[in-house]
Tab-separated table of N, CA and C in Angstrom:
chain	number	residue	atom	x	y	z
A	1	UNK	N	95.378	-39.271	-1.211
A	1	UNK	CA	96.641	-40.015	-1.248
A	1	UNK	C	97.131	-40.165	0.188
A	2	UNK	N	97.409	-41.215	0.662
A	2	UNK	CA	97.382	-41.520	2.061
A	2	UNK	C	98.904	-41.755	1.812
A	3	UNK	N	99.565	-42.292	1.119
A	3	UNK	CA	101.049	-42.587	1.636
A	3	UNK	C	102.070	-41.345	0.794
A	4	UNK	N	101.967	-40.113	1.415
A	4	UNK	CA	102.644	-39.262	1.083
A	4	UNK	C	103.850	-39.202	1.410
A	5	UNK	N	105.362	-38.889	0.929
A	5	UNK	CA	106.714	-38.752	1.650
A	5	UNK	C	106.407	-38.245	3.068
A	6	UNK	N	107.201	-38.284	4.014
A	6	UNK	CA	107.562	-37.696	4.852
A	6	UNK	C	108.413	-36.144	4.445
A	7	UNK	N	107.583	-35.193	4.894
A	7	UNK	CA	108.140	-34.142	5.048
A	7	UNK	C	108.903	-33.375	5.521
A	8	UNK	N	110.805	-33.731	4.767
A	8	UNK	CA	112.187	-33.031	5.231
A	8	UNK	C	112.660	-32.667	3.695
A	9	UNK	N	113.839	-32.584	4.298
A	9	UNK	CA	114.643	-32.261	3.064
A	9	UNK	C	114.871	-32.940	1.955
A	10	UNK	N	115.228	-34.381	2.156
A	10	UNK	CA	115.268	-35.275	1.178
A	10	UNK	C	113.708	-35.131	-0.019
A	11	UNK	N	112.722	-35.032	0.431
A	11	UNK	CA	111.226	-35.195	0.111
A	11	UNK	C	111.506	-33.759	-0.548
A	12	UNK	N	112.190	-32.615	-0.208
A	12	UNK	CA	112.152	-31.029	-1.139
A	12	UNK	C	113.359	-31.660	-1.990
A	13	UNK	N	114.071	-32.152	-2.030
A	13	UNK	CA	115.130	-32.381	-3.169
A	13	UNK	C	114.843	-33.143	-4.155
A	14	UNK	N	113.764	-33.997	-3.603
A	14	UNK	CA	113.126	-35.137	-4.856
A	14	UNK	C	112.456	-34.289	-5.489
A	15	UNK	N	111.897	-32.933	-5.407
A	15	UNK	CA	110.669	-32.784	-5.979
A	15	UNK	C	111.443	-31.599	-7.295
A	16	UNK	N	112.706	-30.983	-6.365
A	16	UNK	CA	113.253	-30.204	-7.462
A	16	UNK	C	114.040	-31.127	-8.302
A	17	UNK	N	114.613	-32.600	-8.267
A	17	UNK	CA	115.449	-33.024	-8.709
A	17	UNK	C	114.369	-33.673	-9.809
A	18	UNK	N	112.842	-33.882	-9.581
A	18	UNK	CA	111.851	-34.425	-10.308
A	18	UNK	C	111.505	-35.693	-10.370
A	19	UNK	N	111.848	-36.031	-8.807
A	19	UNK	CA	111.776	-38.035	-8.539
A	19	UNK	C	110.481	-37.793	-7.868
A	20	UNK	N	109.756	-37.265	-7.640
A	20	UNK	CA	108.271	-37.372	-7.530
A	20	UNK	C	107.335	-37.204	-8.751
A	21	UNK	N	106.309	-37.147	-8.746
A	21	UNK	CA	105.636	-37.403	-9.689
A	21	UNK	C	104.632	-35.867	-9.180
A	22	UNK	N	104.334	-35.111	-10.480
A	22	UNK	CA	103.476	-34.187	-10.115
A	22	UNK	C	102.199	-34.202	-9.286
A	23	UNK	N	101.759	-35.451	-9.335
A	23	UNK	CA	100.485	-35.735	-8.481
A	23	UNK	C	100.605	-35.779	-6.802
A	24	UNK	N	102.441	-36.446	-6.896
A	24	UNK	CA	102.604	-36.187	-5.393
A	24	UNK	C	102.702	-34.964	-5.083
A	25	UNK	N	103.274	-34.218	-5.743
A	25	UNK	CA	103.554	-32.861	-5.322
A	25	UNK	C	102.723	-32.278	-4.634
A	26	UNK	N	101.541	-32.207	-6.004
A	26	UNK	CA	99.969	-31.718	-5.683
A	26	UNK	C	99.878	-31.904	-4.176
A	27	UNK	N	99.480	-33.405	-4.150
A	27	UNK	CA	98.849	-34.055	-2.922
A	27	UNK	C	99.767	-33.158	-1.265
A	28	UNK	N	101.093	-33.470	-1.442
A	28	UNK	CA	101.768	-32.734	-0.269
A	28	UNK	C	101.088	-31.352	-0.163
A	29	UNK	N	101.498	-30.160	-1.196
A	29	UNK	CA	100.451	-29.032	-1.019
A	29	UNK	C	99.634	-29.183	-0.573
A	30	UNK	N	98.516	-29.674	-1.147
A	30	UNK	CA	97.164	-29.801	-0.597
A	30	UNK	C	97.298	-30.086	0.944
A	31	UNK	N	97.437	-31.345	1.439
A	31	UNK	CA	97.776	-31.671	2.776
A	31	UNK	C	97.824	-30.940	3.919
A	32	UNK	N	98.963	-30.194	3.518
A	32	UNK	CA	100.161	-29.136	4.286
A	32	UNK	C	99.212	-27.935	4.503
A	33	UNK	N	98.296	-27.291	3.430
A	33	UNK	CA	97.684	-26.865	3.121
A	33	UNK	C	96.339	-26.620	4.129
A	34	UNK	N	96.258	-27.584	4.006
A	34	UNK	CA	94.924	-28.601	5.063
A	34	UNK	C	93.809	-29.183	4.344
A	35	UNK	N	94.399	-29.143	3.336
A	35	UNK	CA	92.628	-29.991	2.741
A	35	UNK	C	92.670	-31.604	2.515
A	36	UNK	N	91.628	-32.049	2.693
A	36	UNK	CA	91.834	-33.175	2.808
A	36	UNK	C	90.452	-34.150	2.232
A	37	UNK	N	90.737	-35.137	2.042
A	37	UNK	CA	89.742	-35.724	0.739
A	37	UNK	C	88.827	-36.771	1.838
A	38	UNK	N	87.392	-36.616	1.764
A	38	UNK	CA	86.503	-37.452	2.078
A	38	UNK	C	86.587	-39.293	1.604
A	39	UNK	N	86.937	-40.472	1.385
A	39	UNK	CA	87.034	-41.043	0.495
A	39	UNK	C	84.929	-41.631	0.855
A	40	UNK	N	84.341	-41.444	1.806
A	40	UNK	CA	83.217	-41.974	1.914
A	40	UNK	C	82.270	-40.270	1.349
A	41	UNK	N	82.714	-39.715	1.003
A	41	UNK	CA	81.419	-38.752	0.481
A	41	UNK	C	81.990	-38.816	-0.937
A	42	UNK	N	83.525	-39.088	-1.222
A	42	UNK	CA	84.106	-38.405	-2.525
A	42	UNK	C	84.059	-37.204	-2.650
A	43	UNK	N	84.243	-36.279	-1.846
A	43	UNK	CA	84.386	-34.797	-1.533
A	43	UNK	C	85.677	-34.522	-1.073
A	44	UNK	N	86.078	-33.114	-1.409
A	44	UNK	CA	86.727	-32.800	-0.294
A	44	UNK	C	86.682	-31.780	0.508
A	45	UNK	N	87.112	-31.733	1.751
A	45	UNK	CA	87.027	-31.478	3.096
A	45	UNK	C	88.173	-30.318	3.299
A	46	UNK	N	87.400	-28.796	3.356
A	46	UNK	CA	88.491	-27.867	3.345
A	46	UNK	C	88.563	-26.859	4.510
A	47	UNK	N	87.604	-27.620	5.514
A	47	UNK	CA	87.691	-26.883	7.219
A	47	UNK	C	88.706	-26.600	7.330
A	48	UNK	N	89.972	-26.878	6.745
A	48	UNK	CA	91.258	-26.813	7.568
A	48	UNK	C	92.021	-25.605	7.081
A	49	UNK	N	91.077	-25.889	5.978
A	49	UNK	CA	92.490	-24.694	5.181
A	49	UNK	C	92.385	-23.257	5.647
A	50	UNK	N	93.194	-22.479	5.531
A	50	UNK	CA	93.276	-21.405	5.702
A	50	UNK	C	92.042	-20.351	4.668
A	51	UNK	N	91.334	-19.382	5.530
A	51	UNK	CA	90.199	-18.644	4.675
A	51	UNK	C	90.636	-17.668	3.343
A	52	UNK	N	91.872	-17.600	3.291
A	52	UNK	CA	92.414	-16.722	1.862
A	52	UNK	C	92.230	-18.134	1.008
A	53	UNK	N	92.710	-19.428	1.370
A	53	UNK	CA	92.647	-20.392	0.337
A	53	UNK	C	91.350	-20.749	0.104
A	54	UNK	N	90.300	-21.021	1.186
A	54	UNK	CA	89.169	-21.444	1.285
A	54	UNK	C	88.458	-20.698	0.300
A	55	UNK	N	88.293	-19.366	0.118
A	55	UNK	CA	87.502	-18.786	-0.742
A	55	UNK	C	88.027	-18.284	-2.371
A	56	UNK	N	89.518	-18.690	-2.462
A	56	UNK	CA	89.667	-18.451	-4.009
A	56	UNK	C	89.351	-20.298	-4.372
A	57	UNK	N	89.741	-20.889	-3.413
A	57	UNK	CA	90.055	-22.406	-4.277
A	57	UNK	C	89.366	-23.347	-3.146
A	58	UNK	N	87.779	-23.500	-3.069
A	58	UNK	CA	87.338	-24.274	-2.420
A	58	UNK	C	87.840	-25.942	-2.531
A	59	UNK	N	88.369	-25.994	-4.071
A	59	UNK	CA	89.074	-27.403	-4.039
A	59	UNK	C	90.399	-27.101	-3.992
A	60	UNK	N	90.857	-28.128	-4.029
A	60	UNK	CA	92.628	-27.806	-4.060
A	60	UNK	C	92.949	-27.841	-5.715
A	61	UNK	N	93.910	-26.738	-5.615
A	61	UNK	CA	94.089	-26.495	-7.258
A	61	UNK	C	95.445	-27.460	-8.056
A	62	UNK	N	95.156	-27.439	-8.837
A	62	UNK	CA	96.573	-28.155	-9.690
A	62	UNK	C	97.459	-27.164	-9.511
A	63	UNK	N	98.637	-27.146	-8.678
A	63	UNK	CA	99.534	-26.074	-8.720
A	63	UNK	C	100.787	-26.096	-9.753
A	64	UNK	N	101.133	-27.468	-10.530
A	64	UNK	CA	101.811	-27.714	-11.388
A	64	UNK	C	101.285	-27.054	-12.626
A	65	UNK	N	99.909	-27.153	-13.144
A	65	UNK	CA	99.253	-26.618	-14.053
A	65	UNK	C	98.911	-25.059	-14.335
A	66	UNK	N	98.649	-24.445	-13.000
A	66	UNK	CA	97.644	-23.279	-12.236
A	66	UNK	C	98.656	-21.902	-12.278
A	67	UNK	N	99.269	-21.554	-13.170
A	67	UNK	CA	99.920	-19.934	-12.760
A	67	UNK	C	99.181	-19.337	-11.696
A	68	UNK	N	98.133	-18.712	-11.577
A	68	UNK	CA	97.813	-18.219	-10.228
A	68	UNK	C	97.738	-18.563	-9.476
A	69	UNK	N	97.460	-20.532	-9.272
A	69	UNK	CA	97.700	-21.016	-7.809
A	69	UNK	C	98.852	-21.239	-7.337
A	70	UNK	N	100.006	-20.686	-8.598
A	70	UNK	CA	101.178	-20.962	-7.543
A	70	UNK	C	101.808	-19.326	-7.706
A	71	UNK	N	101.557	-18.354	-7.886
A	71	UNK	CA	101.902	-17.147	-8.047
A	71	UNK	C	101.155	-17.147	-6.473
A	72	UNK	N	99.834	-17.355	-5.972
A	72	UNK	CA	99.223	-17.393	-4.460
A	72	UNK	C	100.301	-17.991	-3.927
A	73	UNK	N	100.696	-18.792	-3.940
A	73	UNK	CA	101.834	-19.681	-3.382
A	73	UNK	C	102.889	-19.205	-3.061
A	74	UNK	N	103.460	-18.292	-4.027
A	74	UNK	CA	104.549	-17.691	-4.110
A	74	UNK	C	104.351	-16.203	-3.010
A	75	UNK	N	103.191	-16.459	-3.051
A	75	UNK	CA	103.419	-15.025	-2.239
A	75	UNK	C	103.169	-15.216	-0.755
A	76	UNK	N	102.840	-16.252	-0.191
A	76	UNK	CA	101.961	-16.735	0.846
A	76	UNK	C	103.321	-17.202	2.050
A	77	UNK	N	104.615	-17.251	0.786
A	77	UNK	CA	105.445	-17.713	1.856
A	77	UNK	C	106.663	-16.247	2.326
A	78	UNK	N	106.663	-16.789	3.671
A	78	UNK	CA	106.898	-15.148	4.133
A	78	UNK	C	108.793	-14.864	4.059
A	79	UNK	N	108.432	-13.394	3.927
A	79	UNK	CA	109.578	-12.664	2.921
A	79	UNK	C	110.898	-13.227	3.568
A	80	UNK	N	111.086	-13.768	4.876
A	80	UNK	CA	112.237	-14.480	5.415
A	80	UNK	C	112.613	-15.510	5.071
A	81	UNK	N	111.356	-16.117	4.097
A	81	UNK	CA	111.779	-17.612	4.033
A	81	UNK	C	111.800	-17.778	2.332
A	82	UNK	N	111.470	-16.905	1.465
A	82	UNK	CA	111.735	-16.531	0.273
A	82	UNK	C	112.898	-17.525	-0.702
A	83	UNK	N	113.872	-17.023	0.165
A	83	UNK	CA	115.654	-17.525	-0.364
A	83	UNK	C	116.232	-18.830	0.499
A	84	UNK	N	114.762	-19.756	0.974
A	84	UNK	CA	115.603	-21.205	1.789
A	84	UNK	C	116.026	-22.120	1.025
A	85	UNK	N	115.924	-21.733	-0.455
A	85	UNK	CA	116.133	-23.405	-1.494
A	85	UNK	C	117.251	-23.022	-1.259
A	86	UNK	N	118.006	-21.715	-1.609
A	86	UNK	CA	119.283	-21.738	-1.769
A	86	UNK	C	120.009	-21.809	-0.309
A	87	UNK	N	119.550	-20.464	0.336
A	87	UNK	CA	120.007	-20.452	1.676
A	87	UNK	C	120.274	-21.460	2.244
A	88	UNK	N	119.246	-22.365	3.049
A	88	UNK	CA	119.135	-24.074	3.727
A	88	UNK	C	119.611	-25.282	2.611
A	89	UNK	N	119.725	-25.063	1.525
A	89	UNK	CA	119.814	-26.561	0.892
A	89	UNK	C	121.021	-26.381	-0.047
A	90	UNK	N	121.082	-25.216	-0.467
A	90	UNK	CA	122.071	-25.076	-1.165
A	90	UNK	C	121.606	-24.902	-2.879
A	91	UNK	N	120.378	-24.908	-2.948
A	91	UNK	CA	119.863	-25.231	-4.417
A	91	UNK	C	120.655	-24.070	-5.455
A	92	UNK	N	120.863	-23.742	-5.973
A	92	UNK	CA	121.764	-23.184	-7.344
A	92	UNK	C	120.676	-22.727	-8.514
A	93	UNK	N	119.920	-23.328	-8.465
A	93	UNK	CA	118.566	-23.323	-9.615
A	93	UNK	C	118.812	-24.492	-10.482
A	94	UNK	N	117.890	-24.128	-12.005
A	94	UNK	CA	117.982	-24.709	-12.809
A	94	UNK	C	119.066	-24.520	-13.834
A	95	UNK	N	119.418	-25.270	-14.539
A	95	UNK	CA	120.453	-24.712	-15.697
A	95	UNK	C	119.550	-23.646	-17.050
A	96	UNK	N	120.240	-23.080	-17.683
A	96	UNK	CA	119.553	-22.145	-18.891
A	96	UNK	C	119.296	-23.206	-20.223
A	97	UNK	N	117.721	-23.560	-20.552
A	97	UNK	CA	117.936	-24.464	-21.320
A	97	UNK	C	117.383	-25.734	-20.359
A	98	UNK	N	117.062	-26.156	-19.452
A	98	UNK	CA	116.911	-26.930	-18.879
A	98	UNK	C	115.474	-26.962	-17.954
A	99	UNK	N	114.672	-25.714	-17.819
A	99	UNK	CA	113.588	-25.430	-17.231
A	99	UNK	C	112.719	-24.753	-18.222
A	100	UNK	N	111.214	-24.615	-17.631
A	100	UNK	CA	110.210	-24.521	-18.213
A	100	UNK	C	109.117	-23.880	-16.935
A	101	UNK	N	108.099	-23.807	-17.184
A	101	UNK	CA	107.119	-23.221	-16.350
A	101	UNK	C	106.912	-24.432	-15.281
A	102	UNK	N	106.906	-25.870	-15.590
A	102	UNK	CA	107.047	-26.795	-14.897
A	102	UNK	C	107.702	-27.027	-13.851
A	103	UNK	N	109.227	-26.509	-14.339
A	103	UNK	CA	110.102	-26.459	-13.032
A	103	UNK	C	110.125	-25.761	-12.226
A	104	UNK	N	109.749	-24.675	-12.969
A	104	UNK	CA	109.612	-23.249	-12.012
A	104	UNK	C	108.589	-23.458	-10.769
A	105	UNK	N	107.521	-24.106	-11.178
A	105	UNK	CA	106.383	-24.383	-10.219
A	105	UNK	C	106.522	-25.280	-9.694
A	106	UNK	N	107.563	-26.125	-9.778
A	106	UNK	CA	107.564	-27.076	-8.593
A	106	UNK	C	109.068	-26.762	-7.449
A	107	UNK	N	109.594	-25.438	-8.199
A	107	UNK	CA	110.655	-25.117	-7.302
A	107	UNK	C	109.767	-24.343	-6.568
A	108	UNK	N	108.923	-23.731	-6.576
A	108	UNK	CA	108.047	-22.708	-6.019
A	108	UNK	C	107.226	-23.370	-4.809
A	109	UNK	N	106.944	-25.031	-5.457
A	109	UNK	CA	105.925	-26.285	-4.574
A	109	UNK	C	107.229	-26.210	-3.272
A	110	UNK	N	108.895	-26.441	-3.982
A	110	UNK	CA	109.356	-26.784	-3.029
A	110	UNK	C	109.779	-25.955	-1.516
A	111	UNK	N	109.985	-24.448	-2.525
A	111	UNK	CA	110.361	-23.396	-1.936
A	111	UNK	C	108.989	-23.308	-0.391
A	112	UNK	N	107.979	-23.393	-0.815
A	112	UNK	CA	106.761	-23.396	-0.207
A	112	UNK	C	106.605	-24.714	1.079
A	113	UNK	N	106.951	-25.777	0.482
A	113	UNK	CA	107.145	-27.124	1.789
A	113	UNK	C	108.124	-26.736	2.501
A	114	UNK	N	109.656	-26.163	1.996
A	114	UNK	CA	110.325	-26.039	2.814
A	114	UNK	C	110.081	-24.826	3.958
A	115	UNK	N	109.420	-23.521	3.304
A	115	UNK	CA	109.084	-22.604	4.560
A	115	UNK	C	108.034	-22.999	5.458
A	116	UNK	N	106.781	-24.132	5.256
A	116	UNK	CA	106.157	-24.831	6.037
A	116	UNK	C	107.034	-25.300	6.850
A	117	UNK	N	107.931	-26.409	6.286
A	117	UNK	CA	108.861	-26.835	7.295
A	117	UNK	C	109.437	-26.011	8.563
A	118	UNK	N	110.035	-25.357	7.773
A	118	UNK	CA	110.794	-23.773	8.647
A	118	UNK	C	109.570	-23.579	10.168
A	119	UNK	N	108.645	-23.520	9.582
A	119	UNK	CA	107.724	-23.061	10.645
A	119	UNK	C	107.047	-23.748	11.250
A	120	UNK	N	107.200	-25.073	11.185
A	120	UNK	CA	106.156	-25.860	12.523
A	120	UNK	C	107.567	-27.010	12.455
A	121	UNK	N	108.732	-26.774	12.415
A	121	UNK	CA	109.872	-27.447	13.080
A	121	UNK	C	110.840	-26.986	13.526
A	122	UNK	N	111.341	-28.154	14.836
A	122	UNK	CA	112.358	-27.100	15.152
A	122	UNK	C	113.544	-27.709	14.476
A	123	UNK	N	114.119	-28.116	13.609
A	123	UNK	CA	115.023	-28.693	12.871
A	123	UNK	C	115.115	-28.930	11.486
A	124	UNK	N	115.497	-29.178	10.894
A	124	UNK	CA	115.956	-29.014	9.401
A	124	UNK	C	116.698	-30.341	9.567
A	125	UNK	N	115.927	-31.192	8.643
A	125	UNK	CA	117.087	-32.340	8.248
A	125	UNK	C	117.823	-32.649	6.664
């Protein structure tokens, strides 16, 4: 997927608010991630990724679908940056009655872009 959001805040609020589509989600992970899709072999290309990811998930996993690929996820982002949905954005959660394992994992997708963010920017928009 070549025309991915731009990665700020607006792009983490779509994803908890659910104006992306799970496939984008995916695709940003993956990306961010470092893996990246051959379109002339139809492979993909996972030099980039980090070697804890490289050897549980030589492909990139469905993290919307995947309890353990996003429980990895969940743990991968570091203990300072844990509490930025709420901390930096203000997020509140979900309502009771209103979430599912779905949401949970894509607050987890978001929680996860935003501590990427945190760490290779110097700004927060």
């Amino acid at each position: 997927m070549s025309n991915l959001p731009p990665l700020n805040t607006d792009t983490i609020w779509a994803i908890l608010k659910d104006e992306l589509d799970d496939a984008t989600v995916n695709h940003l992970l993956w990306h961010y991630l470092g893996y990246r899709y051959d379109s002339s072999t139809g492979q993909w290309d996972n030099s980039q990724v980090a070697p804890e990811w490289q050897d549980e998930y030589p492909q990139p996993p469905d993290f919307i679908e995947s309890r353990p690929a996003t429980v990895k996820l969940t743990r991968s982002i570091p203990t300072e940056n844990k509490r930025s949905l709420k901390e930096k954005l203000g997020f509140k959660g979900y309502n009771i009655g209103e979430f599912g394992p779905r949401q949970t994992r894509r607050a987890t997708a978001a929680n996860w872009l935003l501590s990427y963010l945190q760490q290779n920017s110097t700004t927060i928009d």
